[in-house]
């Protein structure tokens, strides 16, 4: 592109963005805290899903200090349903770092922002450019797809060498006078016009500069990544219920509380309070009894009658996970350090994952149907 074309390209995209941008709650002002929360929530999550979570979260934690001081359980409860809970934990940790090191104020330098928990290159560039107009170009999957189509770039975009080249292209295109608007314009173009499956080139403000369109290959870009083969994983979860309708929950795994009972699977299932879970080649009542005996130290398991509640399927990266959930009624819950006994109904009010919630709901439904 000549300098003249580059200027025209920038002008076309910025004008389009300033005219047609969607009204989104985090665009109402340039508060770095609000931008930061939105960027973290939007990672791997659609805009429409994020909006109600964002509004509730901001209503409860309107600034860095309120987030830093909140009980972690409350932060996770407001996050519950968005998934990838490490994002919420890291965000709170970063809020505490900002309060402790910078008196609750966001710093303007890339290095200081990158030093915060859970903030990588993309998020740092997004916050600093949008809030403070720092000249940092964002590059995420959305922007990479637009760049690949504009430049007709083939191959796996996530290969480190190609990703670095894309970052250089993003840096070169960045409008130096308006980096915040520019980054948002690139992201908006990827989200609304240059969409993954069917780019709407007829509506595109920069179609005249697009090599992919000119060559007729825009829709086939970016080329598919080589997929890792899917691995099937079978798990069993058990709702142990005593005669007072209390269930046993195991804690989120940490270096000190990691429980032998399910130390090989919780990261696949949940990093929050969860029902005891094991991996088994095949779900069966016998395998479950063995687990209760060997790992939870329960006695006379032969007389227990596991009732199958539901089979839940979900996918974590390349693993296709199937979780068979059982209900086992016992007189007394086993004594396990760090575990807690909670009324089954009350588990729904805890910060638990969607999977654990689904199992608890199934157990409640199963019990009420038996009455
Ligand atoms: Fe994307 Fe089409 Fe615009 Fe190229 S012309 S950037 S493929 S929408």
Coordinates of N, CA and C in Angstrom, one line a residue, residues 52-272:
X52 N -25.4 -8.9 29.9 CA -26.1 -8.9 31.2 C -25.1 -9.2 32.4
X53 N -24.1 -10.0 32.1 CA -23.1 -10.3 33.2 C -22.3 -9.0 33.5
X54 N -21.9 -8.3 32.4 CA -21.1 -7.1 32.6 C -21.9 -6.1 33.4
X55 N -23.2 -5.9 33.1 CA -24.0 -4.9 33.8 C -24.1 -5.3 35.3
X56 N -24.4 -6.6 35.6 CA -24.5 -7.0 37.0 C -23.2 -6.8 37.7
X57 N -22.1 -7.2 37.1 CA -20.8 -7.1 37.7 C -20.4 -5.7 38.0
X58 N -20.7 -4.8 37.1 CA -20.3 -3.4 37.3 C -21.2 -2.8 38.3
X59 N -22.4 -3.2 38.4 CA -23.3 -2.7 39.4 C -22.8 -3.0 40.8
X60 N -22.3 -4.3 41.0 CA -21.8 -4.7 42.3 C -20.4 -4.2 42.5
X61 N -19.5 -4.3 41.5 CA -18.1 -3.8 41.6 C -17.9 -2.7 40.7
X62 N -18.2 -1.5 41.1 CA -18.1 -0.3 40.1 C -16.7 0.2 39.9
X63 N -15.7 -0.3 40.7 CA -14.4 0.2 40.5 C -13.3 -0.8 41.0
X64 N -12.1 -0.5 40.8 CA -11.0 -1.5 41.1 C -11.1 -1.8 42.6
X65 N -11.3 -0.8 43.5 CA -11.2 -1.1 44.9 C -12.3 -2.0 45.4
X66 N -13.5 -1.8 44.9 CA -14.6 -2.7 45.3 C -14.4 -4.2 44.8
X67 N -13.7 -4.3 43.7 CA -13.4 -5.7 43.2 C -12.3 -6.3 44.1
X68 N -11.3 -5.5 44.4 CA -10.2 -6.0 45.2 C -10.6 -6.4 46.5
X69 N -11.6 -5.7 47.1 CA -12.0 -6.0 48.5 C -13.1 -7.1 48.6
X70 N -13.7 -7.5 47.5 CA -14.8 -8.4 47.6 C -14.4 -9.8 48.0
X71 N -15.3 -10.6 48.7 CA -15.0 -12.0 48.9 C -14.9 -12.7 47.5
X72 N -13.9 -13.6 47.4 CA -13.8 -14.3 46.1 C -15.0 -15.0 45.7
X73 N -15.7 -15.6 46.7 CA -16.9 -16.4 46.4 C -18.0 -15.5 45.7
X74 N -18.1 -14.3 46.1 CA -19.0 -13.4 45.5 C -18.7 -13.1 44.0
X75 N -17.3 -12.8 43.8 CA -16.9 -12.6 42.5 C -17.2 -13.8 41.6
X76 N -16.9 -15.0 42.1 CA -17.2 -16.2 41.2 C -18.6 -16.4 41.0
X77 N -19.5 -16.0 42.0 CA -20.9 -16.2 41.9 C -21.4 -15.3 40.7
X78 N -20.9 -14.1 40.7 CA -21.4 -13.2 39.6 C -20.8 -13.6 38.2
X79 N -19.8 -14.4 38.3 CA -19.2 -14.9 37.1 C -19.8 -16.2 36.6
X80 N -20.5 -16.9 37.5 CA -21.0 -18.2 37.3 C -21.9 -18.2 36.0
X81 N -21.5 -19.1 35.1 CA -22.2 -19.1 33.8 C -21.3 -18.6 32.6
X82 N -20.3 -17.8 32.9 CA -19.5 -17.3 31.9 C -18.3 -18.3 31.6
X83 N -18.1 -19.2 32.5 CA -17.0 -20.2 32.3 C -15.6 -19.6 32.4
X84 N -14.6 -20.5 32.3 CA -13.2 -20.1 32.4 C -13.0 -19.2 33.6
X85 N -13.2 -19.9 34.8 CA -13.2 -19.1 36.0 C -11.9 -18.5 36.4
X86 N -10.8 -19.0 35.8 CA -9.5 -18.5 36.2 C -9.5 -17.0 35.7
X87 N -10.3 -16.6 34.7 CA -10.3 -15.2 34.3 C -10.8 -14.3 35.5
X88 N -11.8 -14.8 36.2 CA -12.4 -14.0 37.3 C -11.4 -14.0 38.5
X89 N -10.7 -15.1 38.7 CA -9.7 -15.1 39.9 C -8.6 -14.2 39.6
X90 N -8.1 -14.3 38.3 CA -6.9 -13.4 37.9 C -7.3 -12.0 38.0
X91 N -8.6 -11.7 37.6 CA -9.0 -10.3 37.5 C -9.0 -9.7 38.9
X92 N -9.5 -10.5 39.9 CA -9.5 -10.0 41.2 C -8.1 -9.8 41.8
X93 N -7.3 -10.8 41.4 CA -5.9 -10.7 41.9 C -5.2 -9.4 41.3
X94 N -5.5 -9.2 40.0 CA -4.9 -7.9 39.4 C -5.5 -6.7 40.1
X95 N -6.8 -6.7 40.4 CA -7.4 -5.5 41.1 C -6.6 -5.3 42.4
X96 N -6.3 -6.4 43.1 CA -5.6 -6.3 44.4 C -4.2 -5.7 44.2
X97 N -3.6 -6.2 43.1 CA -2.2 -5.6 42.7 C -2.3 -4.1 42.4
X98 N -3.3 -3.7 41.7 CA -3.5 -2.3 41.3 C -3.6 -1.5 42.6
X99 N -4.4 -2.0 43.5 CA -4.7 -1.2 44.8 C -3.4 -1.2 45.6
X100 N -2.7 -2.3 45.7 CA -1.5 -2.4 46.6 C -0.3 -1.6 46.0
X101 N -0.2 -1.7 44.6 CA 1.0 -1.1 44.1 C 0.8 0.3 43.5
X102 N -0.4 0.6 43.0 CA -0.6 1.8 42.3 C -1.8 2.6 42.9
X103 N -2.2 2.4 44.1 CA -3.2 3.2 44.8 C -4.5 3.1 44.1
X104 N -4.8 2.0 43.4 CA -6.1 1.8 42.7 C -6.2 2.4 41.3
X105 N -5.1 3.0 40.8 CA -5.2 3.7 39.5 C -4.5 2.8 38.5
X106 N -5.1 2.7 37.3 CA -4.5 2.0 36.2 C -3.2 2.8 35.7
X107 N -2.1 2.1 35.5 CA -1.0 2.7 34.9 C -1.1 2.8 33.4
X108 N -0.3 3.7 32.8 CA -0.3 3.9 31.3 C 0.7 3.1 30.6
X109 N 1.6 2.4 31.2 CA 2.7 1.8 30.4 C 2.4 0.3 30.2
X110 N 2.8 -0.1 29.0 CA 2.5 -1.5 28.6 C 3.1 -2.5 29.7
X111 N 4.4 -2.2 30.1 CA 5.1 -3.1 31.0 C 4.3 -3.2 32.4
X112 N 3.8 -2.1 32.9 CA 3.2 -2.1 34.2 C 1.8 -2.9 34.1
X113 N 1.1 -2.7 32.9 CA -0.1 -3.4 32.8 C 0.1 -4.9 32.5
X114 N 1.1 -5.2 31.7 CA 1.4 -6.6 31.5 C 1.8 -7.4 32.8
X115 N 2.3 -6.6 33.8 CA 2.7 -7.3 35.0 C 1.6 -7.7 35.9
X116 N 0.4 -7.3 35.5 CA -0.8 -7.7 36.3 C -1.3 -9.1 35.9
X117 N -1.9 -9.8 36.9 CA -2.4 -11.1 36.7 C -3.4 -11.2 35.6
X118 N -3.3 -12.1 34.7 CA -4.3 -12.4 33.6 C -4.3 -11.4 32.5
X119 N -3.4 -10.5 32.4 CA -3.4 -9.5 31.3 C -2.2 -9.8 30.4
X120 N -2.6 -10.2 29.2 CA -1.6 -10.5 28.1 C -1.5 -9.4 27.1
X121 N -0.7 -9.6 26.1 CA -0.4 -8.5 25.1 C -1.7 -7.9 24.5
X122 N -2.7 -8.8 24.2 CA -3.9 -8.3 23.5 C -4.6 -7.4 24.5
X123 N -4.9 -7.9 25.7 CA -5.7 -7.1 26.7 C -5.0 -5.8 27.0
X124 N -3.7 -5.9 27.2 CA -2.9 -4.6 27.6 C -3.1 -3.6 26.4
X125 N -2.9 -4.1 25.2 CA -3.1 -3.1 24.0 C -4.5 -2.6 24.0
X126 N -5.5 -3.4 24.2 CA -6.9 -2.9 24.1 C -7.1 -1.9 25.2
X127 N -6.8 -2.2 26.5 CA -7.0 -1.2 27.6 C -6.3 0.1 27.3
X128 N -5.0 0.0 27.0 CA -4.2 1.2 26.9 C -4.6 2.1 25.7
X129 N -4.9 1.4 24.6 CA -5.3 2.2 23.4 C -6.6 2.9 23.6
X130 N -7.6 2.1 24.1 CA -9.0 2.6 24.2 C -9.1 3.7 25.3
X131 N -8.4 3.4 26.4 CA -8.6 4.3 27.6 C -7.7 5.5 27.5
X132 N -6.4 5.3 27.0 CA -5.4 6.4 27.0 C -4.8 6.7 25.6
X133 N -5.4 6.1 24.6 CA -4.9 6.4 23.2 C -3.4 6.1 23.1
X134 N -2.9 5.1 23.8 CA -1.5 4.6 23.5 C -1.5 3.9 22.2
X135 N -0.3 4.1 21.5 CA -0.2 3.5 20.1 C 0.2 2.1 20.2
X136 N -0.8 1.2 20.5 CA -0.6 -0.2 20.6 C -1.7 -0.9 19.8
X137 N -1.2 -1.7 18.8 CA -2.3 -2.4 18.0 C -2.7 -3.7 18.6
X138 N -4.0 -4.0 18.6 CA -4.5 -5.2 19.2 C -4.4 -6.3 18.1
X139 N -4.1 -7.5 18.5 CA -4.2 -8.7 17.6 C -4.8 -9.9 18.4
X140 N -6.0 -10.2 18.0 CA -6.6 -11.4 18.5 C -7.2 -12.2 17.3
X141 N -7.9 -13.3 17.6 CA -8.3 -14.1 16.5 C -9.2 -13.4 15.5
X142 N -10.0 -12.4 16.0 CA -10.9 -11.6 15.1 C -10.1 -10.7 14.2
X143 N -9.2 -10.0 14.8 CA -8.3 -9.1 14.0 C -7.4 -9.9 13.0
X144 N -6.9 -11.0 13.5 CA -6.0 -11.8 12.6 C -6.8 -12.3 11.4
X145 N -8.1 -12.7 11.6 CA -8.8 -13.1 10.4 C -9.0 -12.0 9.4
X146 N -9.3 -10.8 9.9 CA -9.4 -9.6 9.0 C -8.1 -9.4 8.2
X147 N -7.0 -9.4 9.0 CA -5.7 -9.1 8.4 C -5.4 -10.2 7.3
X148 N -5.7 -11.5 7.7 CA -5.4 -12.6 6.7 C -6.2 -12.4 5.4
X149 N -7.4 -11.9 5.5 CA -8.2 -11.7 4.3 C -7.7 -10.5 3.5
X150 N -7.4 -9.5 4.3 CA -7.0 -8.2 3.6 C -5.7 -8.5 2.8
X151 N -4.8 -9.3 3.4 CA -3.5 -9.5 2.8 C -3.4 -10.9 2.1
X152 N -4.6 -11.6 2.0 CA -4.6 -13.0 1.4 C -3.5 -13.8 2.0
X153 N -3.4 -13.9 3.3 CA -2.4 -14.7 3.9 C -2.9 -16.1 4.2
X154 N -2.1 -17.0 3.7 CA -2.5 -18.4 3.8 C -1.8 -19.1 5.0
X155 N -2.2 -20.3 5.4 CA -1.5 -21.1 6.4 C -2.1 -20.8 7.8
X156 N -1.6 -21.5 8.8 CA -2.1 -21.5 10.1 C -1.6 -20.1 10.8
X157 N -2.6 -19.3 11.1 CA -2.3 -18.0 11.6 C -1.6 -18.0 13.0
X158 N -1.9 -19.1 13.7 CA -1.3 -19.2 15.1 C 0.1 -19.7 15.1
X159 N 0.7 -20.0 14.0 CA 2.1 -20.4 14.0 C 2.9 -19.2 14.4
X160 N 3.8 -19.3 15.3 CA 4.5 -18.1 15.9 C 5.0 -17.1 14.9
X161 N 5.7 -17.7 13.8 CA 6.3 -16.7 12.9 C 5.2 -15.9 12.2
X162 N 4.1 -16.6 11.8 CA 3.0 -15.9 11.1 C 2.3 -14.9 12.0
X163 N 2.2 -15.3 13.3 CA 1.5 -14.5 14.2 C 2.3 -13.2 14.4
X164 N 3.6 -13.3 14.4 CA 4.5 -12.1 14.6 C 4.3 -11.2 13.4
X165 N 4.2 -11.8 12.2 CA 4.0 -11.0 10.9 C 2.7 -10.3 11.0
X166 N 1.7 -11.0 11.5 CA 0.4 -10.3 11.6 C 0.4 -9.2 12.6
X167 N 1.2 -9.3 13.7 CA 1.3 -8.2 14.6 C 2.0 -7.0 14.0
X168 N 3.0 -7.3 13.1 CA 3.7 -6.3 12.4 C 2.7 -5.5 11.5
X169 N 1.9 -6.3 10.8 CA 0.9 -5.7 9.9 C -0.1 -4.8 10.7
X170 N -0.5 -5.4 11.8 CA -1.5 -4.6 12.7 C -0.8 -3.3 13.1
X171 N 0.5 -3.4 13.5 CA 1.2 -2.2 14.0 C 1.3 -1.1 12.8
X172 N 1.6 -1.6 11.6 CA 1.7 -0.7 10.5 C 0.4 0.0 10.1
X173 N -0.7 -0.8 10.2 CA -2.0 -0.2 9.8 C -2.5 0.8 10.9
X174 N -2.1 0.6 12.1 CA -2.7 1.4 13.2 C -2.7 2.9 12.9
X175 N -3.9 3.5 13.1 CA -4.0 4.9 12.9 C -3.4 5.7 14.1
X176 N -2.2 6.4 13.9 CA -1.5 6.9 15.0 C -2.3 8.0 15.8
X177 N -3.2 8.7 15.1 CA -4.0 9.8 15.7 C -5.1 9.2 16.6
X178 N -5.6 8.0 16.3 CA -6.8 7.5 17.0 C -6.6 6.0 17.3
X179 N -5.6 5.6 18.0 CA -5.4 4.1 18.2 C -6.6 3.4 18.9
X180 N -7.2 4.1 19.8 CA -8.4 3.4 20.5 C -9.5 3.1 19.5
X181 N -9.9 4.2 18.8 CA -11.0 4.0 17.8 C -10.5 3.0 16.7
X182 N -9.3 3.1 16.3 CA -8.8 2.2 15.3 C -8.9 0.7 15.7
X183 N -8.4 0.4 16.9 CA -8.5 -1.0 17.4 C -9.9 -1.5 17.4
X184 N -10.8 -0.6 18.0 CA -12.2 -1.0 18.1 C -12.8 -1.2 16.7
X185 N -12.3 -0.4 15.7 CA -12.9 -0.5 14.4 C -12.5 -1.8 13.7
X186 N -11.2 -2.2 13.9 CA -10.7 -3.5 13.4 C -11.5 -4.6 14.0
X187 N -11.8 -4.6 15.3 CA -12.5 -5.6 16.0 C -13.9 -5.6 15.6
X188 N -14.5 -4.4 15.4 CA -15.9 -4.3 15.0 C -16.1 -4.9 13.6
X189 N -15.1 -4.6 12.7 CA -15.2 -5.1 11.3 C -15.2 -6.6 11.4
X190 N -14.3 -7.2 12.2 CA -14.3 -8.7 12.3 C -15.5 -9.3 12.9
X191 N -16.1 -8.6 13.8 CA -17.3 -9.1 14.5 C -18.6 -8.9 13.7
X192 N -18.7 -7.9 12.9 CA -20.0 -7.6 12.3 C -20.0 -7.8 10.7
X193 N -18.9 -7.6 10.1 CA -18.9 -7.6 8.6 C -18.0 -8.8 8.1
X194 N -16.7 -8.8 8.6 CA -15.8 -9.8 8.1 C -15.9 -11.0 9.0
X195 N -17.1 -11.6 9.1 CA -17.3 -12.6 10.0 C -16.7 -14.0 9.6
X196 N -16.5 -14.9 10.5 CA -15.8 -16.1 10.2 C -16.3 -16.9 9.0
X197 N -17.7 -17.1 9.0 CA -18.2 -18.0 7.9 C -18.5 -17.3 6.6
X198 N -19.2 -16.1 6.7 CA -19.6 -15.5 5.5 C -19.3 -14.0 5.5
X199 N -18.1 -13.6 5.1 CA -17.8 -12.1 5.1 C -18.7 -11.4 4.2
X200 N -19.3 -10.3 4.7 CA -20.2 -9.5 3.8 C -19.5 -8.4 3.1
X201 N -18.7 -8.9 2.1 CA -17.8 -7.9 1.4 C -18.5 -6.8 0.7
X202 N -19.8 -7.0 0.4 CA -20.5 -5.8 -0.3 C -20.8 -4.7 0.7
X203 N -20.7 -5.0 2.0 CA -21.0 -3.9 3.0 C -19.7 -3.4 3.6
X204 N -18.6 -4.0 3.1 CA -17.3 -3.7 3.8 C -16.7 -2.3 3.4
X205 N -16.3 -1.5 4.4 CA -15.8 -0.2 4.1 C -14.4 -0.2 3.4
X206 N -13.7 -1.4 3.6 CA -12.3 -1.4 3.0 C -12.2 -2.5 1.9
X207 N -13.3 -2.8 1.3 CA -13.3 -3.9 0.3 C -12.3 -3.6 -0.8
X208 N -12.2 -2.3 -1.2 CA -11.3 -2.0 -2.3 C -9.9 -2.3 -2.1
X209 N -9.5 -2.5 -0.8 CA -8.1 -2.8 -0.4 C -7.9 -4.3 -0.1
X210 N -8.9 -5.1 -0.3 CA -8.8 -6.5 0.2 C -8.3 -7.5 -0.9
X211 N -7.2 -8.0 -0.6 CA -6.6 -9.0 -1.6 C -7.4 -10.3 -1.6
X212 N -7.8 -10.7 -0.5 CA -8.6 -12.0 -0.4 C -9.8 -11.9 -1.3
X213 N -10.5 -10.8 -1.2 CA -11.7 -10.6 -2.0 C -11.3 -10.5 -3.5
X214 N -10.3 -9.8 -3.8 CA -9.8 -9.7 -5.2 C -9.5 -11.0 -5.8
X215 N -8.9 -11.9 -5.0 CA -8.5 -13.2 -5.5 C -9.7 -14.2 -5.4
X216 N -10.8 -13.8 -4.8 CA -11.9 -14.7 -4.7 C -11.7 -15.8 -3.6
X217 N -10.8 -15.6 -2.6 CA -10.5 -16.6 -1.6 C -10.8 -16.2 -0.2
X218 N -11.5 -15.0 -0.1 CA -11.8 -14.5 1.2 C -12.4 -15.5 2.2
X219 N -13.5 -16.2 1.6 CA -14.2 -17.1 2.5 C -13.4 -18.3 3.0
X220 N -12.4 -18.6 2.2 CA -11.6 -19.8 2.6 C -10.4 -19.4 3.6
X221 N -10.4 -18.1 3.9 CA -9.3 -17.7 4.8 C -9.9 -17.3 6.2
X222 N -9.3 -17.5 7.3 CA -8.0 -18.1 7.4 C -8.1 -19.7 7.1
X223 N -7.0 -20.3 6.6 CA -7.1 -21.7 6.4 C -7.2 -22.4 7.7
X224 N -7.8 -23.6 7.7 CA -8.0 -24.4 8.9 C -6.8 -24.8 9.6
X225 N -6.8 -24.7 10.9 CA -5.6 -25.2 11.7 C -5.6 -26.7 11.7
X226 N -4.4 -27.3 11.8 CA -4.4 -28.8 11.9 C -5.0 -29.1 13.3
X227 N -6.0 -29.9 13.3 CA -6.7 -30.2 14.5 C -6.1 -31.4 15.3
X228 N -6.0 -31.2 16.6 CA -5.5 -32.3 17.4 C -6.7 -33.3 17.5
X229 N -6.3 -34.6 17.4 CA -7.4 -35.6 17.5 C -8.2 -35.5 18.8
X230 N -9.5 -35.7 18.7 CA -10.3 -35.7 19.9 C -10.1 -36.9 20.8
X231 N -10.0 -36.7 22.1 CA -9.8 -37.8 23.0 C -11.1 -37.9 23.9
X232 N -11.6 -39.1 23.9 CA -12.9 -39.3 24.7 C -12.5 -39.6 26.1
X233 N -13.1 -38.9 27.1 CA -12.8 -39.1 28.5 C -14.1 -39.4 29.2
X234 N -14.1 -40.5 29.9 CA -15.3 -40.8 30.7 C -15.1 -40.5 32.2
X235 N -16.0 -39.8 32.8 CA -15.9 -39.5 34.2 C -17.2 -39.9 34.9
X236 N -17.0 -40.1 36.2 CA -18.2 -40.3 37.0 C -18.2 -39.4 38.2
X237 N -19.3 -38.7 38.4 CA -19.5 -37.8 39.6 C -20.5 -38.4 40.5
X238 N -20.3 -38.2 41.8 CA -21.3 -38.8 42.7 C -21.8 -37.8 43.7
X239 N -23.2 -37.8 43.8 CA -23.8 -36.9 44.8 C -24.0 -37.9 46.0
X240 N -23.2 -37.8 47.0 CA -23.4 -38.6 48.2 C -24.3 -37.8 49.1
X241 N -25.5 -38.5 49.4 CA -26.5 -37.8 50.2 C -26.8 -38.5 51.5
X242 N -26.7 -37.8 52.6 CA -27.0 -38.4 53.9 C -28.5 -38.3 54.2
X243 N -28.9 -38.9 55.4 CA -30.3 -38.9 55.7 C -30.9 -37.6 55.9
X244 N -30.1 -36.5 56.1 CA -30.6 -35.2 56.3 C -30.6 -34.4 55.0
X245 N -30.4 -35.1 53.9 CA -30.3 -34.4 52.6 C -29.1 -33.5 52.4
X246 N -28.1 -33.8 53.1 CA -26.8 -33.0 52.9 C -25.9 -33.8 51.9
X247 N -25.3 -33.0 51.1 CA -24.4 -33.7 50.1 C -22.9 -33.3 50.4
X248 N -22.1 -34.2 49.9 CA -20.6 -33.9 50.1 C -20.1 -33.1 48.9
X249 N -19.4 -32.0 49.2 CA -18.7 -31.3 48.2 C -17.2 -31.2 48.5
X250 N -16.4 -31.3 47.4 CA -15.0 -31.2 47.6 C -14.5 -29.8 47.2
X251 N -13.4 -29.3 47.7 CA -13.0 -27.9 47.5 C -12.4 -27.7 46.2
X252 N -12.3 -26.5 45.7 CA -11.5 -26.2 44.5 C -10.1 -26.7 44.8
X253 N -9.4 -27.3 43.8 CA -8.1 -27.9 44.1 C -7.1 -26.7 44.2
X254 N -6.2 -26.8 45.2 CA -5.1 -25.9 45.3 C -3.9 -26.8 45.7
X255 N -2.7 -26.2 45.8 CA -1.6 -27.0 46.1 C -1.7 -27.6 47.5
X256 N -2.4 -26.9 48.4 CA -2.5 -27.4 49.8 C -3.8 -28.3 50.0
X257 N -4.8 -28.0 49.3 CA -6.1 -28.7 49.6 C -6.4 -29.8 48.6
X258 N -5.5 -30.0 47.7 CA -5.7 -31.0 46.6 C -6.1 -32.3 47.3
X259 N -7.2 -32.9 46.9 CA -7.7 -34.1 47.6 C -7.4 -35.3 46.7
X260 N -6.9 -36.3 47.4 CA -6.5 -37.5 46.6 C -7.7 -38.1 45.9
X261 N -8.9 -37.9 46.5 CA -10.1 -38.5 46.0 C -10.3 -38.2 44.5
X262 N -10.0 -37.1 44.1 CA -10.2 -36.8 42.7 C -9.1 -35.9 42.1
X263 N -7.9 -36.1 42.5 CA -6.8 -35.2 42.1 C -6.5 -35.2 40.6
X264 N -7.0 -36.3 39.9 CA -6.6 -36.3 38.5 C -7.7 -35.7 37.6
X265 N -8.8 -35.3 38.1 CA -9.9 -34.9 37.2 C -10.4 -33.5 37.4
X266 N -10.2 -32.9 38.6 CA -11.0 -31.6 38.8 C -10.7 -30.5 37.8
X267 N -9.5 -30.5 37.3 CA -9.3 -29.4 36.4 C -10.1 -29.6 35.1
X268 N -10.5 -30.8 34.8 CA -11.4 -31.1 33.7 C -12.8 -30.7 34.0
X269 N -13.2 -30.9 35.2 CA -14.5 -30.8 35.7 C -14.9 -29.4 36.2
X270 N -14.0 -29.0 37.2 CA -14.3 -27.7 37.9 C -13.2 -27.3 38.8
X271 N -13.0 -26.0 38.8 CA -12.0 -25.5 39.7 C -12.7 -24.8 40.9
X272 N -13.9 -25.2 41.1 CA -14.7 -24.7 42.2 C -15.2 -25.8 43.0

